[in-house]
C-alpha cells in the first residue's frame, strides 16, 4: 500500500473545525473546488462521508466526531515537532492568561501568584474567572487557559490534569459561637443549623452520609452555591459552614475553624488545561509557577 498522505490530516482537522468547505478553503488558502476534492479523497480513504449536509451547513458523522479530538492532537503534535525550539524568557513575555477557579482559590492563592508573575514576568497579566460549573467548554474553545478544581466524571476526556494539593473539610463558625468552646462531637455538630453548599442545588452530600453512618442527621437551614457565600453567612449568623480548609484560607479570616468530627474523603485539587497548550512554552511556564506556589503554600 502507498504511504498515506499526511497532508489530509491538516485538511480534515480544518474541515471538522469549520464545518464548511468554503471557510475551510479560505483558512488553508485553497479554492473551494480544491477543498471539495480533498474532502472527496478523505471520504474515500476513511470509508465514511465524514460531513453531510444539513441545510446550508455540514454536520459531522459519528465517525467524524470520533476522529475530531484524535486528528486535532496529531496535527498539534506534528506542528510542535516541526516548530523550532526556543528558550522562553519570562521577562520578555507579553501575554494575558485566564485562570478559571473558585473565589476561594483566587483569594487564597491569587495575591501570591500575581506577585510572583509581576516579579518574573512583568508583561504577563493574569485574569481570574469565576467557576460556576464544571463545563469543559471554556478550556476547549480557548476562552480559558487554565482551571482549578476537583476532577470529576463529567470532565472532558481529552483534558490534561495534574494534582496541586490535597484539601479537607473543616467546620467554620463565628467568634463566640457555642462550638468555639469544648469538644466538638458528632452529636454537637449535627445538632446545629447548617449551611449546605452545592452548585447543583443538592442539600445532601458526603458529610450527611458520614453523619447517617453514626445515626445522626443535620438540619440544613439554607443552601448556597459557593463557599464564599457560606462563610459570609456563617460570619453574620449562628449557622455552621463546612468548607475546604486550604481552599478558603483567605476567606476565613476572623472566623473559628474546627476539624469535622466525622470522616469525610479528602479532596484533591487539580490544575486542568486543554492538550493543545501542552507544548506551548509560555503556558508550560505558567503551569509550573502555579504548581510551585501551591507546593510552597503546602509547606508553609
PDB file of N, CA and C in Angstrom, residues 200-297:
ATOM      1  N   UNK A 200     -25.307  22.524  42.294  1.00  0.00           N
ATOM      2  CA  UNK A 200     -26.385  21.801  41.614  1.00  0.00           C
ATOM      3  C   UNK A 200     -27.669  21.757  42.436  1.00  0.00           C
ATOM      4  N   UNK A 201     -27.689  22.489  43.532  1.00  0.00           N
ATOM      5  CA  UNK A 201     -28.907  22.550  44.320  1.00  0.00           C
ATOM      6  C   UNK A 201     -29.155  21.352  45.210  1.00  0.00           C
ATOM      7  N   UNK A 202     -28.115  20.593  45.526  1.00  0.00           N
ATOM      8  CA  UNK A 202     -28.278  19.416  46.378  1.00  0.00           C
ATOM      9  C   UNK A 202     -27.980  19.777  47.831  1.00  0.00           C
ATOM     10  N   UNK A 203     -28.907  19.440  48.737  1.00  0.00           N
ATOM     11  CA  UNK A 203     -28.690  19.770  50.138  1.00  0.00           C
ATOM     12  C   UNK A 203     -28.186  18.580  50.948  1.00  0.00           C
ATOM     13  N   UNK A 204     -27.760  17.534  50.277  1.00  0.00           N
ATOM     14  CA  UNK A 204     -27.197  16.374  50.957  1.00  0.00           C
ATOM     15  C   UNK A 204     -25.923  15.940  50.236  1.00  0.00           C
ATOM     16  N   UNK A 205     -24.895  15.609  51.029  1.00  0.00           N
ATOM     17  CA  UNK A 205     -23.631  15.215  50.427  1.00  0.00           C
ATOM     18  C   UNK A 205     -22.856  14.257  51.305  1.00  0.00           C
ATOM     19  N   UNK A 206     -21.525  14.290  51.182  1.00  0.00           N
ATOM     20  CA  UNK A 206     -20.671  13.337  51.889  1.00  0.00           C
ATOM     21  C   UNK A 206     -20.735  13.512  53.404  1.00  0.00           C
ATOM     22  N   UNK A 207     -20.872  14.748  53.856  1.00  0.00           N
ATOM     23  CA  UNK A 207     -20.955  14.982  55.295  1.00  0.00           C
ATOM     24  C   UNK A 207     -22.220  14.337  55.855  1.00  0.00           C
ATOM     25  N   UNK A 208     -23.324  14.467  55.117  1.00  0.00           N
ATOM     26  CA  UNK A 208     -24.585  13.871  55.567  1.00  0.00           C
ATOM     27  C   UNK A 208     -24.487  12.343  55.593  1.00  0.00           C
ATOM     28  N   UNK A 209     -23.789  11.779  54.612  1.00  0.00           N
ATOM     29  CA  UNK A 209     -23.605  10.329  54.589  1.00  0.00           C
ATOM     30  C   UNK A 209     -22.792   9.865  55.798  1.00  0.00           C
ATOM     31  N   UNK A 210     -21.753  10.642  56.147  1.00  0.00           N
ATOM     32  CA  UNK A 210     -20.916  10.283  57.299  1.00  0.00           C
ATOM     33  C   UNK A 210     -21.711  10.389  58.598  1.00  0.00           C
ATOM     34  N   UNK A 211     -22.565  11.398  58.707  1.00  0.00           N
ATOM     35  CA  UNK A 211     -23.398  11.532  59.903  1.00  0.00           C
ATOM     36  C   UNK A 211     -24.425  10.405  59.983  1.00  0.00           C
ATOM     37  N   UNK A 212     -25.003  10.052  58.832  1.00  0.00           N
ATOM     38  CA  UNK A 212     -26.006   8.981  58.800  1.00  0.00           C
ATOM     39  C   UNK A 212     -25.417   7.664  59.272  1.00  0.00           C
ATOM     40  N   UNK A 213     -24.127   7.425  58.971  1.00  0.00           N
ATOM     41  CA  UNK A 213     -23.472   6.188  59.417  1.00  0.00           C
ATOM     42  C   UNK A 213     -23.392   6.119  60.933  1.00  0.00           C
ATOM     43  N   UNK A 214     -23.492   7.283  61.594  1.00  0.00           N
ATOM     44  CA  UNK A 214     -23.463   7.340  63.056  1.00  0.00           C
ATOM     45  C   UNK A 214     -24.866   7.480  63.631  1.00  0.00           C
ATOM     46  N   UNK A 215     -25.872   7.404  62.759  1.00  0.00           N
ATOM     47  CA  UNK A 215     -27.253   7.548  63.214  1.00  0.00           C
ATOM     48  C   UNK A 215     -27.646   8.987  63.483  1.00  0.00           C
ATOM     49  N   UNK A 216     -26.936   9.929  62.852  1.00  0.00           N
ATOM     50  CA  UNK A 216     -27.193  11.349  63.090  1.00  0.00           C
ATOM     51  C   UNK A 216     -27.647  12.035  61.793  1.00  0.00           C
ATOM     52  N   UNK A 217     -28.299  13.160  61.951  1.00  0.00           N
ATOM     53  CA  UNK A 217     -28.754  13.941  60.800  1.00  0.00           C
ATOM     54  C   UNK A 217     -28.669  15.420  61.152  1.00  0.00           C
ATOM     55  N   UNK A 218     -28.111  16.207  60.246  1.00  0.00           N
ATOM     56  CA  UNK A 218     -28.015  17.642  60.494  1.00  0.00           C
ATOM     57  C   UNK A 218     -29.202  18.372  59.876  1.00  0.00           C
ATOM     58  N   UNK A 219     -29.471  19.551  60.382  1.00  0.00           N
ATOM     59  CA  UNK A 219     -30.539  20.390  59.841  1.00  0.00           C
ATOM     60  C   UNK A 219     -29.923  21.439  58.924  1.00  0.00           C
ATOM     61  N   UNK A 220     -30.312  21.414  57.651  1.00  0.00           N
ATOM     62  CA  UNK A 220     -29.822  22.402  56.687  1.00  0.00           C
ATOM     63  C   UNK A 220     -30.763  23.596  56.714  1.00  0.00           C
ATOM     64  N   UNK A 221     -30.240  24.732  57.183  1.00  0.00           N
ATOM     65  CA  UNK A 221     -31.053  25.942  57.293  1.00  0.00           C
ATOM     66  C   UNK A 221     -31.119  26.712  55.990  1.00  0.00           C
ATOM     67  N   UNK A 222     -30.073  26.563  55.150  1.00  0.00           N
ATOM     68  CA  UNK A 222     -30.053  27.264  53.868  1.00  0.00           C
ATOM     69  C   UNK A 222     -29.093  26.575  52.917  1.00  0.00           C
ATOM     70  N   UNK A 223     -29.309  26.767  51.641  1.00  0.00           N
ATOM     71  CA  UNK A 223     -28.467  26.186  50.592  1.00  0.00           C
ATOM     72  C   UNK A 223     -27.910  27.316  49.747  1.00  0.00           C
ATOM     73  N   UNK A 224     -26.593  27.310  49.534  1.00  0.00           N
ATOM     74  CA  UNK A 224     -25.948  28.352  48.727  1.00  0.00           C
ATOM     75  C   UNK A 224     -25.089  27.703  47.650  1.00  0.00           C
ATOM     76  N   UNK A 225     -24.662  28.515  46.702  1.00  0.00           N
ATOM     77  CA  UNK A 225     -23.927  27.973  45.563  1.00  0.00           C
ATOM     78  C   UNK A 225     -22.424  28.019  45.673  1.00  0.00           C
ATOM     79  N   UNK A 226     -21.871  28.658  46.719  1.00  0.00           N
ATOM     80  CA  UNK A 226     -20.423  28.761  46.828  1.00  0.00           C
ATOM     81  C   UNK A 226     -19.953  28.859  48.261  1.00  0.00           C
ATOM     82  N   UNK A 227     -18.672  28.525  48.483  1.00  0.00           N
ATOM     83  CA  UNK A 227     -18.115  28.538  49.831  1.00  0.00           C
ATOM     84  C   UNK A 227     -17.959  29.960  50.370  1.00  0.00           C
ATOM     85  N   UNK A 228     -17.694  30.922  49.488  1.00  0.00           N
ATOM     86  CA  UNK A 228     -17.582  32.300  49.938  1.00  0.00           C
ATOM     87  C   UNK A 228     -18.887  32.805  50.530  1.00  0.00           C
ATOM     88  N   UNK A 229     -19.995  32.482  49.879  1.00  0.00           N
ATOM     89  CA  UNK A 229     -21.304  32.868  50.401  1.00  0.00           C
ATOM     90  C   UNK A 229     -21.581  32.175  51.724  1.00  0.00           C
ATOM     91  N   UNK A 230     -21.212  30.898  51.819  1.00  0.00           N
ATOM     92  CA  UNK A 230     -21.427  30.150  53.059  1.00  0.00           C
ATOM     93  C   UNK A 230     -20.669  30.793  54.211  1.00  0.00           C
ATOM     94  N   UNK A 231     -19.436  31.209  53.968  1.00  0.00           N
ATOM     95  CA  UNK A 231     -18.638  31.821  55.026  1.00  0.00           C
ATOM     96  C   UNK A 231     -19.181  33.190  55.414  1.00  0.00           C
ATOM     97  N   UNK A 232     -19.688  33.933  54.436  1.00  0.00           N
ATOM     98  CA  UNK A 232     -20.274  35.243  54.744  1.00  0.00           C
ATOM     99  C   UNK A 232     -21.494  35.081  55.651  1.00  0.00           C
ATOM    100  N   UNK A 233     -22.301  34.058  55.395  1.00  0.00           N
ATOM    101  CA  UNK A 233     -23.470  33.806  56.236  1.00  0.00           C
ATOM    102  C   UNK A 233     -23.053  33.332  57.631  1.00  0.00           C
ATOM    103  N   UNK A 234     -22.044  32.470  57.684  1.00  0.00           N
ATOM    104  CA  UNK A 234     -21.571  31.987  58.986  1.00  0.00           C
ATOM    105  C   UNK A 234     -21.013  33.127  59.828  1.00  0.00           C
ATOM    106  N   UNK A 235     -20.397  34.106  59.166  1.00  0.00           N
ATOM    107  CA  UNK A 235     -19.810  35.238  59.876  1.00  0.00           C
ATOM    108  C   UNK A 235     -20.887  36.101  60.559  1.00  0.00           C
ATOM    109  N   UNK A 236     -22.079  36.124  59.968  1.00  0.00           N
ATOM    110  CA  UNK A 236     -23.121  37.028  60.464  1.00  0.00           C
ATOM    111  C   UNK A 236     -24.257  36.323  61.193  1.00  0.00           C
ATOM    112  N   UNK A 237     -24.182  34.992  61.319  1.00  0.00           N
ATOM    113  CA  UNK A 237     -25.270  34.236  61.946  1.00  0.00           C
ATOM    114  C   UNK A 237     -24.684  33.163  62.868  1.00  0.00           C
ATOM    115  N   UNK A 238     -25.567  32.334  63.427  1.00  0.00           N
ATOM    116  CA  UNK A 238     -25.128  31.184  64.228  1.00  0.00           C
ATOM    117  C   UNK A 238     -25.098  29.908  63.395  1.00  0.00           C
ATOM    118  N   UNK A 239     -25.157  30.032  62.079  1.00  0.00           N
ATOM    119  CA  UNK A 239     -25.125  28.866  61.207  1.00  0.00           C
ATOM    120  C   UNK A 239     -23.704  28.318  61.109  1.00  0.00           C
ATOM    121  N   UNK A 240     -23.613  27.035  60.783  1.00  0.00           N
ATOM    122  CA  UNK A 240     -22.318  26.349  60.651  1.00  0.00           C
ATOM    123  C   UNK A 240     -22.030  26.124  59.176  1.00  0.00           C
ATOM    124  N   UNK A 241     -20.849  26.545  58.727  1.00  0.00           N
ATOM    125  CA  UNK A 241     -20.401  26.295  57.359  1.00  0.00           C
ATOM    126  C   UNK A 241     -19.343  25.204  57.389  1.00  0.00           C
ATOM    127  N   UNK A 242     -19.395  24.307  56.429  1.00  0.00           N
ATOM    128  CA  UNK A 242     -18.375  23.259  56.290  1.00  0.00           C
ATOM    129  C   UNK A 242     -17.717  23.451  54.930  1.00  0.00           C
ATOM    130  N   UNK A 243     -16.416  23.800  54.945  1.00  0.00           N
ATOM    131  CA  UNK A 243     -15.736  24.239  53.722  1.00  0.00           C
ATOM    132  C   UNK A 243     -14.353  23.602  53.622  1.00  0.00           C
ATOM    133  N   UNK A 244     -13.760  23.558  52.410  1.00  0.00           N
ATOM    134  CA  UNK A 244     -12.388  23.054  52.276  1.00  0.00           C
ATOM    135  C   UNK A 244     -11.403  23.980  52.998  1.00  0.00           C
ATOM    136  N   UNK A 245     -10.507  23.418  53.746  1.00  0.00           N
ATOM    137  CA  UNK A 245      -9.622  24.199  54.618  1.00  0.00           C
ATOM    138  C   UNK A 245      -8.674  25.105  53.842  1.00  0.00           C
ATOM    139  N   UNK A 246      -7.841  24.530  52.979  1.00  0.00           N
ATOM    140  CA  UNK A 246      -6.825  25.329  52.290  1.00  0.00           C
ATOM    141  C   UNK A 246      -7.455  26.208  51.221  1.00  0.00           C
ATOM    142  N   UNK A 247      -8.485  25.723  50.587  1.00  0.00           N
ATOM    143  CA  UNK A 247      -9.134  26.456  49.512  1.00  0.00           C
ATOM    144  C   UNK A 247      -9.727  27.770  50.001  1.00  0.00           C
ATOM    145  N   UNK A 248     -10.121  27.819  51.286  1.00  0.00           N
ATOM    146  CA  UNK A 248     -10.817  29.001  51.800  1.00  0.00           C
ATOM    147  C   UNK A 248     -10.007  29.739  52.858  1.00  0.00           C
ATOM    148  N   UNK A 249      -8.723  29.513  52.874  1.00  0.00           N
ATOM    149  CA  UNK A 249      -7.883  30.126  53.905  1.00  0.00           C
ATOM    150  C   UNK A 249      -8.052  31.641  53.947  1.00  0.00           C
ATOM    151  N   UNK A 250      -8.039  32.273  52.780  1.00  0.00           N
ATOM    152  CA  UNK A 250      -8.157  33.726  52.740  1.00  0.00           C
ATOM    153  C   UNK A 250      -9.538  34.234  53.089  1.00  0.00           C
ATOM    154  N   UNK A 251     -10.545  33.401  52.916  1.00  0.00           N
ATOM    155  CA  UNK A 251     -11.923  33.821  53.175  1.00  0.00           C
ATOM    156  C   UNK A 251     -12.326  33.629  54.639  1.00  0.00           C
ATOM    157  N   UNK A 252     -11.533  32.869  55.405  1.00  0.00           N
ATOM    158  CA  UNK A 252     -11.927  32.516  56.776  1.00  0.00           C
ATOM    159  C   UNK A 252     -11.322  33.418  57.836  1.00  0.00           C
ATOM    160  N   UNK A 253     -10.677  34.501  57.421  1.00  0.00           N
ATOM    161  CA  UNK A 253     -10.034  35.390  58.395  1.00  0.00           C
ATOM    162  C   UNK A 253     -11.047  35.869  59.436  1.00  0.00           C
ATOM    163  N   UNK A 254     -10.685  35.722  60.710  1.00  0.00           N
ATOM    164  CA  UNK A 254     -11.540  36.179  61.786  1.00  0.00           C
ATOM    165  C   UNK A 254     -12.598  35.186  62.216  1.00  0.00           C
ATOM    166  N   UNK A 255     -12.716  34.061  61.528  1.00  0.00           N
ATOM    167  CA  UNK A 255     -13.691  33.041  61.886  1.00  0.00           C
ATOM    168  C   UNK A 255     -13.005  31.903  62.641  1.00  0.00           C
ATOM    169  N   UNK A 256     -13.793  31.112  63.343  1.00  0.00           N
ATOM    170  CA  UNK A 256     -13.264  29.970  64.100  1.00  0.00           C
ATOM    171  C   UNK A 256     -13.472  28.689  63.288  1.00  0.00           C
ATOM    172  N   UNK A 257     -12.391  27.960  63.062  1.00  0.00           N
ATOM    173  CA  UNK A 257     -12.463  26.707  62.304  1.00  0.00           C
ATOM    174  C   UNK A 257     -12.139  25.533  63.221  1.00  0.00           C
ATOM    175  N   UNK A 258     -12.758  24.399  62.960  1.00  0.00           N
ATOM    176  CA  UNK A 258     -12.505  23.191  63.756  1.00  0.00           C
ATOM    177  C   UNK A 258     -12.566  21.969  62.844  1.00  0.00           C
ATOM    178  N   UNK A 259     -11.832  20.927  63.217  1.00  0.00           N
ATOM    179  CA  UNK A 259     -11.850  19.683  62.443  1.00  0.00           C
ATOM    180  C   UNK A 259     -13.229  19.053  62.529  1.00  0.00           C
ATOM    181  N   UNK A 260     -13.716  18.558  61.423  1.00  0.00           N
ATOM    182  CA  UNK A 260     -15.019  17.898  61.443  1.00  0.00           C
ATOM    183  C   UNK A 260     -14.951  16.645  62.309  1.00  0.00           C
ATOM    184  N   UNK A 261     -15.984  16.388  63.098  1.00  0.00           N
ATOM    185  CA  UNK A 261     -15.980  15.208  63.977  1.00  0.00           C
ATOM    186  C   UNK A 261     -16.429  13.935  63.262  1.00  0.00           C
ATOM    187  N   UNK A 262     -16.492  13.968  61.941  1.00  0.00           N
ATOM    188  CA  UNK A 262     -16.835  12.784  61.145  1.00  0.00           C
ATOM    189  C   UNK A 262     -15.801  12.639  60.042  1.00  0.00           C
ATOM    190  N   UNK A 263     -15.632  11.406  59.557  1.00  0.00           N
ATOM    191  CA  UNK A 263     -14.663  11.151  58.498  1.00  0.00           C
ATOM    192  C   UNK A 263     -15.276  11.453  57.131  1.00  0.00           C
ATOM    193  N   UNK A 264     -14.616  12.317  56.395  1.00  0.00           N
ATOM    194  CA  UNK A 264     -15.030  12.617  55.023  1.00  0.00           C
ATOM    195  C   UNK A 264     -13.813  12.474  54.119  1.00  0.00           C
ATOM    196  N   UNK A 265     -14.008  12.039  52.885  1.00  0.00           N
ATOM    197  CA  UNK A 265     -12.868  11.860  51.976  1.00  0.00           C
ATOM    198  C   UNK A 265     -12.149  13.181  51.717  1.00  0.00           C
ATOM    199  N   UNK A 266     -10.824  13.095  51.628  1.00  0.00           N
ATOM    200  CA  UNK A 266     -10.037  14.282  51.287  1.00  0.00           C
ATOM    201  C   UNK A 266     -10.292  14.666  49.831  1.00  0.00           C
ATOM    202  N   UNK A 267     -10.068  15.935  49.530  1.00  0.00           N
ATOM    203  CA  UNK A 267     -10.235  16.443  48.175  1.00  0.00           C
ATOM    204  C   UNK A 267      -8.865  16.620  47.527  1.00  0.00           C
ATOM    205  N   UNK A 268      -8.748  16.275  46.255  1.00  0.00           N
ATOM    206  CA  UNK A 268      -7.535  16.561  45.503  1.00  0.00           C
ATOM    207  C   UNK A 268      -7.847  17.678  44.529  1.00  0.00           C
ATOM    208  N   UNK A 269      -7.224  18.836  44.742  1.00  0.00           N
ATOM    209  CA  UNK A 269      -7.423  19.980  43.861  1.00  0.00           C
ATOM    210  C   UNK A 269      -6.390  19.883  42.740  1.00  0.00           C
ATOM    211  N   UNK A 270      -6.869  19.937  41.511  1.00  0.00           N
ATOM    212  CA  UNK A 270      -6.001  19.736  40.349  1.00  0.00           C
ATOM    213  C   UNK A 270      -5.989  20.953  39.440  1.00  0.00           C
ATOM    214  N   UNK A 271      -4.967  21.015  38.620  1.00  0.00           N
ATOM    215  CA  UNK A 271      -4.836  22.025  37.579  1.00  0.00           C
ATOM    216  C   UNK A 271      -5.226  21.374  36.258  1.00  0.00           C
ATOM    217  N   UNK A 272      -6.116  22.007  35.502  1.00  0.00           N
ATOM    218  CA  UNK A 272      -6.620  21.434  34.259  1.00  0.00           C
ATOM    219  C   UNK A 272      -6.332  22.368  33.087  1.00  0.00           C
ATOM    220  N   UNK A 273      -6.043  21.776  31.926  1.00  0.00           N
ATOM    221  CA  UNK A 273      -5.825  22.559  30.713  1.00  0.00           C
ATOM    222  C   UNK A 273      -6.118  21.691  29.496  1.00  0.00           C
ATOM    223  N   UNK A 274      -6.241  22.349  28.354  1.00  0.00           N
ATOM    224  CA  UNK A 274      -6.514  21.619  27.116  1.00  0.00           C
ATOM    225  C   UNK A 274      -5.195  21.158  26.494  1.00  0.00           C
ATOM    226  N   UNK A 275      -5.161  19.978  25.899  1.00  0.00           N
ATOM    227  CA  UNK A 275      -3.896  19.447  25.359  1.00  0.00           C
ATOM    228  C   UNK A 275      -3.276  20.280  24.246  1.00  0.00           C
ATOM    229  N   UNK A 276      -4.062  21.147  23.589  1.00  0.00           N
ATOM    230  CA  UNK A 276      -3.463  21.944  22.518  1.00  0.00           C
ATOM    231  C   UNK A 276      -2.408  22.906  23.072  1.00  0.00           C
ATOM    232  N   UNK A 277      -2.450  23.157  24.401  1.00  0.00           N
ATOM    233  CA  UNK A 277      -1.485  24.067  25.021  1.00  0.00           C
ATOM    234  C   UNK A 277      -0.365  23.326  25.738  1.00  0.00           C
ATOM    235  N   UNK A 278      -0.344  22.002  25.604  1.00  0.00           N
ATOM    236  CA  UNK A 278       0.665  21.189  26.290  1.00  0.00           C
ATOM    237  C   UNK A 278       2.085  21.666  26.011  1.00  0.00           C
ATOM    238  N   UNK A 279       2.385  21.879  24.735  1.00  0.00           N
ATOM    239  CA  UNK A 279       3.755  22.182  24.344  1.00  0.00           C
ATOM    240  C   UNK A 279       4.051  23.671  24.271  1.00  0.00           C
ATOM    241  N   UNK A 280       3.059  24.504  24.536  1.00  0.00           N
ATOM    242  CA  UNK A 280       3.267  25.953  24.469  1.00  0.00           C
ATOM    243  C   UNK A 280       4.208  26.379  25.592  1.00  0.00           C
ATOM    244  N   UNK A 281       5.379  26.972  25.278  1.00  0.00           N
ATOM    245  CA  UNK A 281       6.363  27.293  26.320  1.00  0.00           C
ATOM    246  C   UNK A 281       5.826  28.231  27.393  1.00  0.00           C
ATOM    247  N   UNK A 282       5.079  29.245  26.999  1.00  0.00           N
ATOM    248  CA  UNK A 282       4.563  30.204  27.976  1.00  0.00           C
ATOM    249  C   UNK A 282       3.529  29.544  28.881  1.00  0.00           C
ATOM    250  N   UNK A 283       2.674  28.737  28.302  1.00  0.00           N
ATOM    251  CA  UNK A 283       1.659  28.052  29.098  1.00  0.00           C
ATOM    252  C   UNK A 283       2.312  27.046  30.033  1.00  0.00           C
ATOM    253  N   UNK A 284       3.335  26.347  29.546  1.00  0.00           N
ATOM    254  CA  UNK A 284       4.048  25.381  30.376  1.00  0.00           C
ATOM    255  C   UNK A 284       4.724  26.096  31.548  1.00  0.00           C
ATOM    256  N   UNK A 285       5.291  27.260  31.288  1.00  0.00           N
ATOM    257  CA  UNK A 285       5.927  28.045  32.354  1.00  0.00           C
ATOM    258  C   UNK A 285       4.895  28.459  33.395  1.00  0.00           C
ATOM    259  N   UNK A 286       3.714  28.928  32.961  1.00  0.00           N
ATOM    260  CA  UNK A 286       2.682  29.349  33.905  1.00  0.00           C
ATOM    261  C   UNK A 286       2.202  28.172  34.750  1.00  0.00           C
ATOM    262  N   UNK A 287       2.013  27.011  34.131  1.00  0.00           N
ATOM    263  CA  UNK A 287       1.609  25.827  34.897  1.00  0.00           C
ATOM    264  C   UNK A 287       2.632  25.524  35.992  1.00  0.00           C
ATOM    265  N   UNK A 288       3.889  25.653  35.654  1.00  0.00           N
ATOM    266  CA  UNK A 288       4.943  25.402  36.634  1.00  0.00           C
ATOM    267  C   UNK A 288       4.895  26.381  37.794  1.00  0.00           C
ATOM    268  N   UNK A 289       4.583  27.651  37.503  1.00  0.00           N
ATOM    269  CA  UNK A 289       4.527  28.640  38.574  1.00  0.00           C
ATOM    270  C   UNK A 289       3.349  28.359  39.516  1.00  0.00           C
ATOM    271  N   UNK A 290       2.191  27.961  38.937  1.00  0.00           N
ATOM    272  CA  UNK A 290       1.036  27.666  39.775  1.00  0.00           C
ATOM    273  C   UNK A 290       1.337  26.459  40.664  1.00  0.00           C
ATOM    274  N   UNK A 291       1.928  25.411  40.081  1.00  0.00           N
ATOM    275  CA  UNK A 291       2.254  24.221  40.866  1.00  0.00           C
ATOM    276  C   UNK A 291       3.236  24.544  41.981  1.00  0.00           C
ATOM    277  N   UNK A 292       4.260  25.339  41.659  1.00  0.00           N
ATOM    278  CA  UNK A 292       5.278  25.669  42.654  1.00  0.00           C
ATOM    279  C   UNK A 292       4.677  26.486  43.797  1.00  0.00           C
ATOM    280  N   UNK A 293       3.810  27.431  43.471  1.00  0.00           N
ATOM    281  CA  UNK A 293       3.212  28.260  44.502  1.00  0.00           C
ATOM    282  C   UNK A 293       2.337  27.431  45.443  1.00  0.00           C
ATOM    283  N   UNK A 294       1.551  26.518  44.869  1.00  0.00           N
ATOM    284  CA  UNK A 294       0.708  25.678  45.717  1.00  0.00           C
ATOM    285  C   UNK A 294       1.544  24.740  46.576  1.00  0.00           C
ATOM    286  N   UNK A 295       2.645  24.245  46.022  1.00  0.00           N
ATOM    287  CA  UNK A 295       3.531  23.371  46.796  1.00  0.00           C
ATOM    288  C   UNK A 295       4.187  24.124  47.938  1.00  0.00           C
ATOM    289  N   UNK A 296       4.652  25.358  47.663  1.00  0.00           N
ATOM    290  CA  UNK A 296       5.279  26.181  48.714  1.00  0.00           C
ATOM    291  C   UNK A 296       4.272  26.495  49.809  1.00  0.00           C
ATOM    292  N   UNK A 297       3.021  26.748  49.399  1.00  0.00           N
ATOM    293  CA  UNK A 297       1.983  27.059  50.381  1.00  0.00           C
ATOM    294  C   UNK A 297       1.711  25.864  51.283  1.00  0.00           C
TER     295      UNK A 297
END
